[in-house]
Short mmCIF file of N, CA and C in Angstrom, two decimals:
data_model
loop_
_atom_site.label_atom_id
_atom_site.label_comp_id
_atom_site.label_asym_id
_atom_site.label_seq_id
_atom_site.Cartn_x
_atom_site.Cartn_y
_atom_site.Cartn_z
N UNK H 1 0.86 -1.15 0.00
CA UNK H 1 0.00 0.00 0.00
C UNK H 1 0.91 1.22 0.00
N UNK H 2 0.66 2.13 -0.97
CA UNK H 2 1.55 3.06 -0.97
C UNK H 2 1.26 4.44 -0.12
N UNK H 3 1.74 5.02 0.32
CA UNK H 3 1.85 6.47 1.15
C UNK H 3 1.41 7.80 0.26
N UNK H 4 -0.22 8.03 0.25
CA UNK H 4 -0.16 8.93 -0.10
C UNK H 4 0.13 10.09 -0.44
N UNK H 5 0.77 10.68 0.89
CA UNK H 5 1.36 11.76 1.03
C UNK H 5 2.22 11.73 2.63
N UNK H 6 3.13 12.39 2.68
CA UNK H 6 3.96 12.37 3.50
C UNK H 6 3.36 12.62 5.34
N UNK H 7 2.08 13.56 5.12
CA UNK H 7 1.63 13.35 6.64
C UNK H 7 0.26 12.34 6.29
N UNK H 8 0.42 11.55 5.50
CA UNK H 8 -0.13 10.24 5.64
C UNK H 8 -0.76 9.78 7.25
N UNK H 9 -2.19 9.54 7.30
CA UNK H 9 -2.15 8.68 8.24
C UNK H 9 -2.68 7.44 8.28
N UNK H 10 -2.60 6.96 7.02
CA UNK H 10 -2.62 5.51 7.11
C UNK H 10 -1.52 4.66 7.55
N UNK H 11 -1.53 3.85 8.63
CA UNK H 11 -0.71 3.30 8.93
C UNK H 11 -1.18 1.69 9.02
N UNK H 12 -1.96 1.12 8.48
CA UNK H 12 -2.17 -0.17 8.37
C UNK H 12 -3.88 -0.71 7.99
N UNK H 13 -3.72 -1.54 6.46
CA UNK H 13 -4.89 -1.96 6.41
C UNK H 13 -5.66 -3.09 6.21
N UNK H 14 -6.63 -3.63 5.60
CA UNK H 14 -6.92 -4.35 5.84
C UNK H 14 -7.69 -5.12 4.08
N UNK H 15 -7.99 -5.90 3.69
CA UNK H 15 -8.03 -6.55 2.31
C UNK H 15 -9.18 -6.93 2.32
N UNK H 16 -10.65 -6.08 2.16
CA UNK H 16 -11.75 -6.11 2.47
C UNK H 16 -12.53 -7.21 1.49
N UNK H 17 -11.99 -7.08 0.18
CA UNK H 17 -12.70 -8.13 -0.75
C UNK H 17 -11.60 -7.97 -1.44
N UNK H 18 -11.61 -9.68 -2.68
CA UNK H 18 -10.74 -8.92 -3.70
C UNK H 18 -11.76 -9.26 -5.30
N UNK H 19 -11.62 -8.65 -5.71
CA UNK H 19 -12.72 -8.72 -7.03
C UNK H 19 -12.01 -9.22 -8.20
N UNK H 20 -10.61 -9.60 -8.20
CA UNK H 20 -9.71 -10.48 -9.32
C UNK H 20 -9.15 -11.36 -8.48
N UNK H 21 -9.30 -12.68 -9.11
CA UNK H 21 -8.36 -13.79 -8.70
C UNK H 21 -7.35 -14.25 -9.40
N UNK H 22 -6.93 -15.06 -8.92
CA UNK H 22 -5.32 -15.64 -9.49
C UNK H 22 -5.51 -16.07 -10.57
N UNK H 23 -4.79 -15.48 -11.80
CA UNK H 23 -5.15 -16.01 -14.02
C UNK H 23 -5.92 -15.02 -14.28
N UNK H 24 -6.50 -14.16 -13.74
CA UNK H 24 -7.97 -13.39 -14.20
C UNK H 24 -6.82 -12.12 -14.92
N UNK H 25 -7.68 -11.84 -15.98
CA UNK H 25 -6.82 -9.94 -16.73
C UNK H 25 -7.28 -8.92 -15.76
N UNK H 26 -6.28 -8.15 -16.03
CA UNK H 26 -6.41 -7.50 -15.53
C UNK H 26 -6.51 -6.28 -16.45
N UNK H 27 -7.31 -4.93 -16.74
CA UNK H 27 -7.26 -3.76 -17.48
C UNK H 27 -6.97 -2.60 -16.50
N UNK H 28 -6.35 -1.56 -17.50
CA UNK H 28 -5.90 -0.30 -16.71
C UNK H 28 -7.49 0.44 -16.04
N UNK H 29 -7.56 0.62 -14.96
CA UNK H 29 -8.11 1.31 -14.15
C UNK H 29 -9.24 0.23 -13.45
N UNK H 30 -8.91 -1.14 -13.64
CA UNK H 30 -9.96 -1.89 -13.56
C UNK H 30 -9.62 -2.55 -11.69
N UNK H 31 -10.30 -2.24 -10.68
CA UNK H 31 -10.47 -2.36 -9.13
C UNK H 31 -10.18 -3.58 -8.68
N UNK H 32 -9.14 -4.11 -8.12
CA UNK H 32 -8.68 -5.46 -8.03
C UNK H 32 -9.38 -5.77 -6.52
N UNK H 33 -9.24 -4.78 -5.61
CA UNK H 33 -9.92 -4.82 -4.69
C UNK H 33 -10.25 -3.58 -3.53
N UNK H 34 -10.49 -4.22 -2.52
CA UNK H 34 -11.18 -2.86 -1.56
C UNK H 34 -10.35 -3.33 -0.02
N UNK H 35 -9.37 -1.74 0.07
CA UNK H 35 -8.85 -1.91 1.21
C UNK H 35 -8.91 -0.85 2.41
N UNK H 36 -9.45 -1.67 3.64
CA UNK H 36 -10.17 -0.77 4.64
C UNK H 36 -9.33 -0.48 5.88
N UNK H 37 -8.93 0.94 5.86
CA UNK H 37 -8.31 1.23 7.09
C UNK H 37 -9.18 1.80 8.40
N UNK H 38 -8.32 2.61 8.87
CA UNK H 38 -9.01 2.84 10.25
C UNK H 38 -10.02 4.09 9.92
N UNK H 39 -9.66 5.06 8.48
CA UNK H 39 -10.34 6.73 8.56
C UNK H 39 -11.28 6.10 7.08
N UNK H 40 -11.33 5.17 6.53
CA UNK H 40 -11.54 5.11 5.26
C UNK H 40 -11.30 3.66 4.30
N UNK H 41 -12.27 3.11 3.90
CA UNK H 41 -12.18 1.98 2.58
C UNK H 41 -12.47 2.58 1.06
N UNK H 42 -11.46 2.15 0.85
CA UNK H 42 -11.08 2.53 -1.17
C UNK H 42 -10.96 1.17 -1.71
N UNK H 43 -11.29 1.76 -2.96
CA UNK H 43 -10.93 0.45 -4.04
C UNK H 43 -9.78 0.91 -4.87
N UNK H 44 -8.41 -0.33 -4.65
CA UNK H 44 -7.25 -0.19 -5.38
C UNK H 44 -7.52 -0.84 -6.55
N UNK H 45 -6.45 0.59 -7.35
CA UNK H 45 -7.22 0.34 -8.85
C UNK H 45 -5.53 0.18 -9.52
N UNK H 46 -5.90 -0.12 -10.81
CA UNK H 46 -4.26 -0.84 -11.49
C UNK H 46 -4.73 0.44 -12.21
N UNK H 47 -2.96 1.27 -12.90
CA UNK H 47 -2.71 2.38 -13.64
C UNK H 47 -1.88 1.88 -14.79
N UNK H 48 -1.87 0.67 -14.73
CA UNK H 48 -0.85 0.23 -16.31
C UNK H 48 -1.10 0.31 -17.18
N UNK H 49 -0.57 0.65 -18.39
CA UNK H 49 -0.96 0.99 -19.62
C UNK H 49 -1.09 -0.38 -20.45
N UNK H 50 -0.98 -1.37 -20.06
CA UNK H 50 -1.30 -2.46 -20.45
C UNK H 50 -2.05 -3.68 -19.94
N UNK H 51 -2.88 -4.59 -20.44
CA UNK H 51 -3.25 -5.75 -19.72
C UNK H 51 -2.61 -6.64 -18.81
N UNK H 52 -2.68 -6.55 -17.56
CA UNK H 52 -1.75 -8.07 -16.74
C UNK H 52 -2.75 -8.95 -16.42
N UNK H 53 -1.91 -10.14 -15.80
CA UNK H 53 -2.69 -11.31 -15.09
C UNK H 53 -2.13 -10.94 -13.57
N UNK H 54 -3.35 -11.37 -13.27
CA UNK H 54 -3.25 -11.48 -11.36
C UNK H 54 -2.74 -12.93 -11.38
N UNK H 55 -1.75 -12.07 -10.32
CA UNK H 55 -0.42 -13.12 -10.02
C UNK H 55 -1.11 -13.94 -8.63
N UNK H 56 0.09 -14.13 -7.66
CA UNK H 56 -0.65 -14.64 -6.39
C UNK H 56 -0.86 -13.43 -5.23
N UNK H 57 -1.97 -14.04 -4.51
CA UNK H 57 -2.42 -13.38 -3.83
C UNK H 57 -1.92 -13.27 -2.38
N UNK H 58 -1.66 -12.57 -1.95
CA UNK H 58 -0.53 -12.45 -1.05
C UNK H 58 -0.88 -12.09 0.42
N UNK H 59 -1.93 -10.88 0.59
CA UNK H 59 -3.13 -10.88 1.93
C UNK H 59 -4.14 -11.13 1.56
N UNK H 60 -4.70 -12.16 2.17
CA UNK H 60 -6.18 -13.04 2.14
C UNK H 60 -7.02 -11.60 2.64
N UNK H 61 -8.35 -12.12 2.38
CA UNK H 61 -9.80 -11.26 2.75
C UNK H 61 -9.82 -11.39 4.50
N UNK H 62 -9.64 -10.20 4.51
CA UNK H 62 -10.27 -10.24 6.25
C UNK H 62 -8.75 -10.73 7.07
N UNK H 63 -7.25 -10.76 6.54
CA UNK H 63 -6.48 -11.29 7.61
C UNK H 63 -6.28 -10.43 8.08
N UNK H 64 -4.66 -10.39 9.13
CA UNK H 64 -4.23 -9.37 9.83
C UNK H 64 -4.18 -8.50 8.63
N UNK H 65 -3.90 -6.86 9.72
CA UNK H 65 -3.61 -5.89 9.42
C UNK H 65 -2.41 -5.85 8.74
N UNK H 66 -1.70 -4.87 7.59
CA UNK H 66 -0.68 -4.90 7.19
C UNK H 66 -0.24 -3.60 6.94
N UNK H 67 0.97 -2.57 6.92
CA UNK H 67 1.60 -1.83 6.68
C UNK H 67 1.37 -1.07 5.44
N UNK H 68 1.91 -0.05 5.53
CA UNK H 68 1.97 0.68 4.21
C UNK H 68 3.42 0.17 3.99
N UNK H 69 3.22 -0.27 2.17
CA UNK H 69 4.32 -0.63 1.48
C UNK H 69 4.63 -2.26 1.12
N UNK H 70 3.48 -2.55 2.07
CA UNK H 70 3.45 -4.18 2.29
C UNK H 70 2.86 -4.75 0.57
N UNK H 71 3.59 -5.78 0.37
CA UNK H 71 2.52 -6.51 -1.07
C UNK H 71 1.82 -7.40 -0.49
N UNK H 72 0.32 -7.20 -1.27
CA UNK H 72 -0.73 -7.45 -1.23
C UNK H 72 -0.90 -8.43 -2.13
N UNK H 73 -0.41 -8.54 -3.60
CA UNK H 73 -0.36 -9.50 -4.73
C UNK H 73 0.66 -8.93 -5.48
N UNK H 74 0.99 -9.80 -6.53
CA UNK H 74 2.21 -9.94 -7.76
C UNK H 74 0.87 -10.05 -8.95
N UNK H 75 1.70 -9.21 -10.19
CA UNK H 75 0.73 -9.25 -11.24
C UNK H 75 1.59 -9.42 -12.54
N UNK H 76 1.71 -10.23 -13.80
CA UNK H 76 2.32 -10.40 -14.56
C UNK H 76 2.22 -9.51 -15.55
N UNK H 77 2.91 -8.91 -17.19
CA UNK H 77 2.82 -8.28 -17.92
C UNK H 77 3.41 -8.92 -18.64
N UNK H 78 2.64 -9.32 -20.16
CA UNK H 78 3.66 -9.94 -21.25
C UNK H 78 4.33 -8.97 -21.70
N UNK H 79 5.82 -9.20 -22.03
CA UNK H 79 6.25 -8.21 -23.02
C UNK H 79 6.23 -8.16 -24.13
N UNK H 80 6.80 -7.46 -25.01
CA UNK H 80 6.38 -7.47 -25.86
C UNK H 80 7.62 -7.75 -27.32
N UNK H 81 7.44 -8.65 -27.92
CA UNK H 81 9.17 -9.17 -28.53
C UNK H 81 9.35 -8.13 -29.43
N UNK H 82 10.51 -8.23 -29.68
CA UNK H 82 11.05 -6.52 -30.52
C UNK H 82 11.00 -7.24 -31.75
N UNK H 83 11.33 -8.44 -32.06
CA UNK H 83 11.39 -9.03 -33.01
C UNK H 83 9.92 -9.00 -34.17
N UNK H 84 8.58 -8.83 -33.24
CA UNK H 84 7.64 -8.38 -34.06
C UNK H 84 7.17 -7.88 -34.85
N UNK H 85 6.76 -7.46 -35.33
CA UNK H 85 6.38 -6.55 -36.66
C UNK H 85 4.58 -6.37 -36.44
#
């Protein structure tokens, strides 16, 4: 979870649902899931300019609390061969 801003006060949250599972695509701006702290629940959204796959999932629904900076999941990106045309 990344640090909004420097007087940030999120300091730990929580993995309320996740709405992509492990193989599923992923699209740019598309809500992988909803994470609930102590002032506020948001839905984290992907900003890549390309399609990934949801990788593994890394904090389950509802476990402990976790940190800012902590991974939550791994997500794959094919590249793309130069050799293409």
């Amino acid at each position: 979870m990344m640090n909004c801003n420097e007087k940030s006060y999120i300091h730990k949250g929580v993995i309320e649902k996740w709405y992509k599972k492990e193989g599923d695509l992923i699209q740019r701006e598309d809500v992988i899931c909803d994470i609930r702290t102590d002032l506020f629940t948001f839905g984290m959204m992907t900003d890549d300019e390309k399609p990934s796959i949801m990788g593994k999932i890394v904090q389950a629904e509802n476990s402990e609390p976790f940190k800012e900076g902590t991974v939550i999941c791994t997500t794959f990106h094919h590249e793309d061969s130069k050799d293409e045309k």
